[in-house]
mmCIF file with all atom_site columns, C-alpha atoms in Angstrom:
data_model
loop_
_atom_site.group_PDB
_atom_site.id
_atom_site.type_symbol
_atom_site.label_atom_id
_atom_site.label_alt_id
_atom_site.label_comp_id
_atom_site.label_asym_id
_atom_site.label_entity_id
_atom_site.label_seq_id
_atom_site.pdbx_PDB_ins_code
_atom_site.Cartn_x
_atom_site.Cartn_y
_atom_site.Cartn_z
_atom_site.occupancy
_atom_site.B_iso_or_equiv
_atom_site.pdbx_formal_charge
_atom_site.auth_seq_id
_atom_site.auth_comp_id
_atom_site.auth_asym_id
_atom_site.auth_atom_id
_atom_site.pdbx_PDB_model_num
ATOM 1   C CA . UNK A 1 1   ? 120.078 152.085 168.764 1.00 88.00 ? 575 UNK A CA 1
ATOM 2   C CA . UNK A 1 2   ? 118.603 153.552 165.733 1.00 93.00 ? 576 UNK A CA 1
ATOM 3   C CA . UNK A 1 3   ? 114.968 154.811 165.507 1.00 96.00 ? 577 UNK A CA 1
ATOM 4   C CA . UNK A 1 4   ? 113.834 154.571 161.642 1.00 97.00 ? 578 UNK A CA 1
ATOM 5   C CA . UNK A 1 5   ? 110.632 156.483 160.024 1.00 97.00 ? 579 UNK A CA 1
ATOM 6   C CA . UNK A 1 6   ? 109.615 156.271 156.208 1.00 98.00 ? 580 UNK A CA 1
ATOM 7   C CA . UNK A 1 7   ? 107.646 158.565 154.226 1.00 98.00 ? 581 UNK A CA 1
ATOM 8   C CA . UNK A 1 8   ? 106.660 159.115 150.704 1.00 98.00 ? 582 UNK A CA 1
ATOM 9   C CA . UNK A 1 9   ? 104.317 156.323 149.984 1.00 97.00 ? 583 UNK A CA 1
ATOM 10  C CA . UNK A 1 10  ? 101.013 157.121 147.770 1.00 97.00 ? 584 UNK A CA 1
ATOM 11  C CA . UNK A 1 11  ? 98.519  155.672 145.099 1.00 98.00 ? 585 UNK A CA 1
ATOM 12  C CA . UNK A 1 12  ? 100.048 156.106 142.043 1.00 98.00 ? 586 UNK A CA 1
ATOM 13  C CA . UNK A 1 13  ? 99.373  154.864 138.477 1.00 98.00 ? 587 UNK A CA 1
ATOM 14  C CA . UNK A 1 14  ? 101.166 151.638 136.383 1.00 98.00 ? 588 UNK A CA 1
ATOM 15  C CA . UNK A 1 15  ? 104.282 154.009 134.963 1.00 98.00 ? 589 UNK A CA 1
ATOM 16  C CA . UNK A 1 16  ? 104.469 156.541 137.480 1.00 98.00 ? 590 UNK A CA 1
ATOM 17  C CA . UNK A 1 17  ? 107.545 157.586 139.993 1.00 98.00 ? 591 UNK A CA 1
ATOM 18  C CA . UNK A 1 18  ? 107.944 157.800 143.709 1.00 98.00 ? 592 UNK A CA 1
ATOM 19  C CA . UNK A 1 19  ? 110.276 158.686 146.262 1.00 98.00 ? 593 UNK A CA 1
ATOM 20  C CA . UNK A 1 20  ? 110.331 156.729 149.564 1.00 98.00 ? 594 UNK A CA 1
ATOM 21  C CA . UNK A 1 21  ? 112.646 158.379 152.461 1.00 98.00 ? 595 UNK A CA 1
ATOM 22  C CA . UNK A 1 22  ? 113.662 156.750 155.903 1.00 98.00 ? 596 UNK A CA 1
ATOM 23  C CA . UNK A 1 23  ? 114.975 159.232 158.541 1.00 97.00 ? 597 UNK A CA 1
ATOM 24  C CA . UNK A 1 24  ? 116.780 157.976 161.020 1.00 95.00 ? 598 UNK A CA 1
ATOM 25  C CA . UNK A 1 25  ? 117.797 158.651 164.627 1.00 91.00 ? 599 UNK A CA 1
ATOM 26  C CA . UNK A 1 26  ? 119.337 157.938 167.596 1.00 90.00 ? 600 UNK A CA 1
ATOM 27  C CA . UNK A 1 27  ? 122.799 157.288 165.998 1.00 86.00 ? 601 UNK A CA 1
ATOM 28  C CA . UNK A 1 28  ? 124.315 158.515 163.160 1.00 85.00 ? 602 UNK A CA 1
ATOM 29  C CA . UNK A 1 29  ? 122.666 156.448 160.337 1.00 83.00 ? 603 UNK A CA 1
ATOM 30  C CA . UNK A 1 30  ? 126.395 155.964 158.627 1.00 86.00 ? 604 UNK A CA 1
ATOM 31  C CA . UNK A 1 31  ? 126.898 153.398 161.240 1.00 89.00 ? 605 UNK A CA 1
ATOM 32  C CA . UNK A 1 32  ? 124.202 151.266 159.226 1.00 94.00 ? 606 UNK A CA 1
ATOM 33  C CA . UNK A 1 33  ? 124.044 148.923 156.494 1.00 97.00 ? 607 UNK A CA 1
ATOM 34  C CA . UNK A 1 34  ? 119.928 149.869 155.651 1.00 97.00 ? 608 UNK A CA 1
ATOM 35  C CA . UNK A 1 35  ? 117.662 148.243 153.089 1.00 97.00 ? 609 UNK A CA 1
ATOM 36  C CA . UNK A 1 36  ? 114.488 148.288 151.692 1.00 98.00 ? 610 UNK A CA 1
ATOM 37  C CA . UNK A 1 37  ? 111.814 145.563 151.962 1.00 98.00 ? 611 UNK A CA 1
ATOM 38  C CA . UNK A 1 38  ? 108.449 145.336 151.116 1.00 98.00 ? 612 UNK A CA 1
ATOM 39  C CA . UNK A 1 39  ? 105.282 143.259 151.830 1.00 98.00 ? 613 UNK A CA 1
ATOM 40  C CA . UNK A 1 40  ? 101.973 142.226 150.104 1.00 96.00 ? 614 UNK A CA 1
ATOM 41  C CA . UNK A 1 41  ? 99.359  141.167 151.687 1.00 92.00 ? 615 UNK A CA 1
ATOM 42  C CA . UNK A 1 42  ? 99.508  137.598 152.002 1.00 95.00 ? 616 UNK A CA 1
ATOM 43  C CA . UNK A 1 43  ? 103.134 137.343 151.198 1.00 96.00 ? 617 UNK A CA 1
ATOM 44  C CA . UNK A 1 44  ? 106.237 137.310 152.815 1.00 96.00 ? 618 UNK A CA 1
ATOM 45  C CA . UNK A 1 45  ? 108.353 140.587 153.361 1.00 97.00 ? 619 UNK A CA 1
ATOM 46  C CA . UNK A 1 46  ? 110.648 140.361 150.509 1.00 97.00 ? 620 UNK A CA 1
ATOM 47  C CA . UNK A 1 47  ? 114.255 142.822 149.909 1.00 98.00 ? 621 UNK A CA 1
ATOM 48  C CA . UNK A 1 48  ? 114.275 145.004 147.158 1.00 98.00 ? 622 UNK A CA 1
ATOM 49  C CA . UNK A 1 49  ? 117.209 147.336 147.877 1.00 98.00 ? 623 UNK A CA 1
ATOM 50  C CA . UNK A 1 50  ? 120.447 147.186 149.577 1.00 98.00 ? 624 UNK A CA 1
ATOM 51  C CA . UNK A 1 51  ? 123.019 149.919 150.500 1.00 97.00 ? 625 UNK A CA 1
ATOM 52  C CA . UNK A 1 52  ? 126.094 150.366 152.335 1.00 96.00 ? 626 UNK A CA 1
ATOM 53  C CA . UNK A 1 53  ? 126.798 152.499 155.312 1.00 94.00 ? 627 UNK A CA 1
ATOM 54  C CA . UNK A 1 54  ? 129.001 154.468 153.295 1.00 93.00 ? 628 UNK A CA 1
ATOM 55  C CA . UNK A 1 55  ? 126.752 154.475 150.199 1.00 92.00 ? 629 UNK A CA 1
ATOM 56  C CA . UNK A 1 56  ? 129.269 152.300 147.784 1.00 94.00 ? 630 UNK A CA 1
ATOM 57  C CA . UNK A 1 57  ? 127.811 149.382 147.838 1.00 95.00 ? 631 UNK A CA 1
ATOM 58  C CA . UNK A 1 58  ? 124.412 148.707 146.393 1.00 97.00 ? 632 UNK A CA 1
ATOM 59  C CA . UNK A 1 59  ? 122.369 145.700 144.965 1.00 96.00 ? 633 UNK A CA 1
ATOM 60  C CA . UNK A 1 60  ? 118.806 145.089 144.143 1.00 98.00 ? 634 UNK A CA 1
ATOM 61  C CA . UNK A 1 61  ? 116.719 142.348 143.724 1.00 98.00 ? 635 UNK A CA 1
ATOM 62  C CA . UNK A 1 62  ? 115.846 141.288 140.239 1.00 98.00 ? 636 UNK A CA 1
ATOM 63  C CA . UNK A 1 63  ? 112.069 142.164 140.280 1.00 97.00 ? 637 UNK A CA 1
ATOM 64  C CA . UNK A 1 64  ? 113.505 146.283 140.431 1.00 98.00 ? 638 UNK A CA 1
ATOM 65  C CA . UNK A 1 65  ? 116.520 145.953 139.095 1.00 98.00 ? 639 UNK A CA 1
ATOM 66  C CA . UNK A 1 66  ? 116.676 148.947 136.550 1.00 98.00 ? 640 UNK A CA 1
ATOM 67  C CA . UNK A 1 67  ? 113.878 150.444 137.892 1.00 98.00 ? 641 UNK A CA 1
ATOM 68  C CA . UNK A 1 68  ? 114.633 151.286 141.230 1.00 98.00 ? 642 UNK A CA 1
ATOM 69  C CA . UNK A 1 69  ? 117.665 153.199 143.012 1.00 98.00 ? 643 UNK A CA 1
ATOM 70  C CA . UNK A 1 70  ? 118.664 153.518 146.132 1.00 98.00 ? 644 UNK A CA 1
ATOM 71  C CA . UNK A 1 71  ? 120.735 156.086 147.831 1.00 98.00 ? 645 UNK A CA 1
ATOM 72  C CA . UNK A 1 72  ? 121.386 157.585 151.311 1.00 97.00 ? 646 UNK A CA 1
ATOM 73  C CA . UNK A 1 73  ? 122.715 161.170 152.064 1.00 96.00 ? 647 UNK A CA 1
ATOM 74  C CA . UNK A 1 74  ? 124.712 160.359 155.749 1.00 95.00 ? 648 UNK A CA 1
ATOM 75  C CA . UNK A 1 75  ? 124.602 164.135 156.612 1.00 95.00 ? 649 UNK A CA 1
ATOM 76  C CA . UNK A 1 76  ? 121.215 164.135 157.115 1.00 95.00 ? 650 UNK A CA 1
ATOM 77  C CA . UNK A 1 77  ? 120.457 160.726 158.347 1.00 95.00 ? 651 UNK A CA 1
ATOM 78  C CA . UNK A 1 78  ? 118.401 159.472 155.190 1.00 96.00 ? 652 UNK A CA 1
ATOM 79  C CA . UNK A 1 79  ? 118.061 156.529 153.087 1.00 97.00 ? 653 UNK A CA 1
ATOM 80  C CA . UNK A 1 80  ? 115.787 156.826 149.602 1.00 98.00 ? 654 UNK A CA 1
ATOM 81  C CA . UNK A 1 81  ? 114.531 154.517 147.215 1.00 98.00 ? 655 UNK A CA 1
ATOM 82  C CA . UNK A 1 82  ? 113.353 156.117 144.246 1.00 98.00 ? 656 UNK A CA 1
ATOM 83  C CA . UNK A 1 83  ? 110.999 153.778 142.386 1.00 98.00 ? 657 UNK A CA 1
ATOM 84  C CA . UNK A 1 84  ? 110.073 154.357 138.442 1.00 98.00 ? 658 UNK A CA 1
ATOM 85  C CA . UNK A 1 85  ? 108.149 152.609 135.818 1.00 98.00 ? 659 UNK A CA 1
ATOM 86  C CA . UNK A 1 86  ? 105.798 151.230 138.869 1.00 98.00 ? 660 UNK A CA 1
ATOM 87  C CA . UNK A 1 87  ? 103.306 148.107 138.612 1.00 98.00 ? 661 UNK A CA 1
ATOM 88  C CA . UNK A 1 88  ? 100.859 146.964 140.013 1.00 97.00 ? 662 UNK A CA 1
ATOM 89  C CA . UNK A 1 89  ? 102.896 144.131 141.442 1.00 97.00 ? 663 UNK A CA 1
ATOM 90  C CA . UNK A 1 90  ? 104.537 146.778 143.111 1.00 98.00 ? 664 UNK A CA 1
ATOM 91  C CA . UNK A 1 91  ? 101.992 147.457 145.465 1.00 98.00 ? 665 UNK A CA 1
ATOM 92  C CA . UNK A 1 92  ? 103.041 146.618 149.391 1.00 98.00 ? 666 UNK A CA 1
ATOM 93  C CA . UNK A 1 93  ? 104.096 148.196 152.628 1.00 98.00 ? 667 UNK A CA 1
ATOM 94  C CA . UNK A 1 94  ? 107.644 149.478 151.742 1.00 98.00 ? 668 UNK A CA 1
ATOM 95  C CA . UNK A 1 95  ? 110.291 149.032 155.280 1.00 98.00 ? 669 UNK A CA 1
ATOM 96  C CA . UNK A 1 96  ? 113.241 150.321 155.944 1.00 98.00 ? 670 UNK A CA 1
ATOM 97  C CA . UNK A 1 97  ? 115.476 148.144 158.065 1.00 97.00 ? 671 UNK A CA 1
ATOM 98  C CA . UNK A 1 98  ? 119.039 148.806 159.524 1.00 97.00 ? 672 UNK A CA 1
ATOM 99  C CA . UNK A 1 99  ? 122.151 146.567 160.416 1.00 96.00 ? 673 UNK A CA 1
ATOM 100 C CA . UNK A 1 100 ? 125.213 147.428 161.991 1.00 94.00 ? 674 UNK A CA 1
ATOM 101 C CA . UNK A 1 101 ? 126.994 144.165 160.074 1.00 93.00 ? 675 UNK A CA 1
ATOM 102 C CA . UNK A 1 102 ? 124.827 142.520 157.552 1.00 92.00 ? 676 UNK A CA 1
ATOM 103 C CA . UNK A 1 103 ? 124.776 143.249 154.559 1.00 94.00 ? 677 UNK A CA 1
ATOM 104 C CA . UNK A 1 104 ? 122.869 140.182 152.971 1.00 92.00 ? 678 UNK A CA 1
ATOM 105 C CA . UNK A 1 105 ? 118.714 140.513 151.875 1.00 94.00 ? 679 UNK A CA 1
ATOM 106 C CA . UNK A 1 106 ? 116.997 137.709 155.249 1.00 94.00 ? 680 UNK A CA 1
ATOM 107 C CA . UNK A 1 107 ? 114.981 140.453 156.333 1.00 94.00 ? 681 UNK A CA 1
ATOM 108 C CA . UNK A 1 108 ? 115.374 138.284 159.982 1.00 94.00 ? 682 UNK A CA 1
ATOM 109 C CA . UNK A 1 109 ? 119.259 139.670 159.993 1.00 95.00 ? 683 UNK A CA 1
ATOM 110 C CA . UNK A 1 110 ? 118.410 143.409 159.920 1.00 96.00 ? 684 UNK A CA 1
ATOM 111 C CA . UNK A 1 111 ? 117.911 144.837 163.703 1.00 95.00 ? 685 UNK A CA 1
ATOM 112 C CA . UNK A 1 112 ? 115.925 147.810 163.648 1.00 96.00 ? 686 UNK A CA 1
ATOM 113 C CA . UNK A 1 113 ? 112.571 148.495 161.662 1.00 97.00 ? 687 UNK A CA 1
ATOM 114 C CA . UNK A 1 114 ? 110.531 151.054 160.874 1.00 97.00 ? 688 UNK A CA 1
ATOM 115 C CA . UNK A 1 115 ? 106.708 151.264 160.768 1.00 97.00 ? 689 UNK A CA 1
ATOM 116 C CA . UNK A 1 116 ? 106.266 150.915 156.849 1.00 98.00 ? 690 UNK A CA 1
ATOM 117 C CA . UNK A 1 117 ? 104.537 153.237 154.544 1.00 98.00 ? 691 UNK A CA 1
ATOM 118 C CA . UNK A 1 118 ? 102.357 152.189 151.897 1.00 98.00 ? 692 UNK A CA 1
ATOM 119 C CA . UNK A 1 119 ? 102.585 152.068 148.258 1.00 98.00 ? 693 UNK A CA 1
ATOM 120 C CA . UNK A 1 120 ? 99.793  151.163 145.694 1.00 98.00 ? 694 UNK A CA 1
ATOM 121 C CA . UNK A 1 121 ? 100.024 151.142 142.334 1.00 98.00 ? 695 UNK A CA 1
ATOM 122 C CA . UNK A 1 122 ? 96.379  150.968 140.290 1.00 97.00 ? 696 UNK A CA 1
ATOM 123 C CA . UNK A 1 123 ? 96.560  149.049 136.897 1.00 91.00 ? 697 UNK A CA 1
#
C-alpha cells in the first residue's frame, strides 16, 4: 500500500498562490491514479483535481477550473496542486487520495488518504 503526506497549506490572501505537495510511499506512486479533494467545515469532501498515474490525464472540477493545476513528478513520488487567484471559498482541508483503478471524482472510490493540510484564504 501507499502511505500519502501533504504539505504546503497556509493563510493566504483573496488573489494569492499556493503550492500543495503529497509525497508518497510505500510503492512507487506511478502505480496511482491520485486526486485532490477538499473539505469545509460543514460540508462534504468535494474533488477538485484529478491526474493520471502517468500524468496525461487530468480534469478539474468546475469551481478551479483555470485556476488550479495539477501535476505529479513520478521520480520523486509527488503529486502538486498549484492553486492561483484563491478565494475565500477556497478555504478547506486540502487531501490527497490514491487509486490503483479509479479514475472518477466519489471521494468513497479512492483507497488511501492522507492526513489533510489546511488552506485559508482571508477576504
Amino acid at each position: 500500500q501507499v502511505q500519502l503526506v501533504e504539505s504546503g497549506g497556509g493563510l493566504v490572501q483573496t488573489g494569492d498562490s499556493l503550492r500543495l505537495s503529497c509525497a508518497a510511499s510505500g510503492r512507487p506512486s506511478s502505480l496511482y491514479n491520485m486526486g485532490w479533494f477538499r473539505q469545509a467545515p460543514g460540508k462534504e469532501r468535494e474533488f477538485v483535481a484529478f491526474i493520471s498515474g502517468s500524468g496525461a490525464g487530468t480534469y478539474y472540477a468546475d469551481s478551479v477550473k483555470g485556476r488550479f493545476t495539477i501535476s505529479r513528478d513520478n521520480a520523486k513520488n509527488t503529486v502538486s496542486l498549484q492553486m492561483n487567484s484563491l478565494k475565500p471559498e477556497d478555504t478547506a482541508v486540502y487531501y490527497c487520495a490514491a487509486s490503483t483503478y479509479y479514475s472518477g471524482s466519489s471521494y468513497s472510490r479512492y483507497d488511501y488518504w492522507g492526513q489533510g493540510t489546511q488552506v485559508t484564504v482571508s477576504s
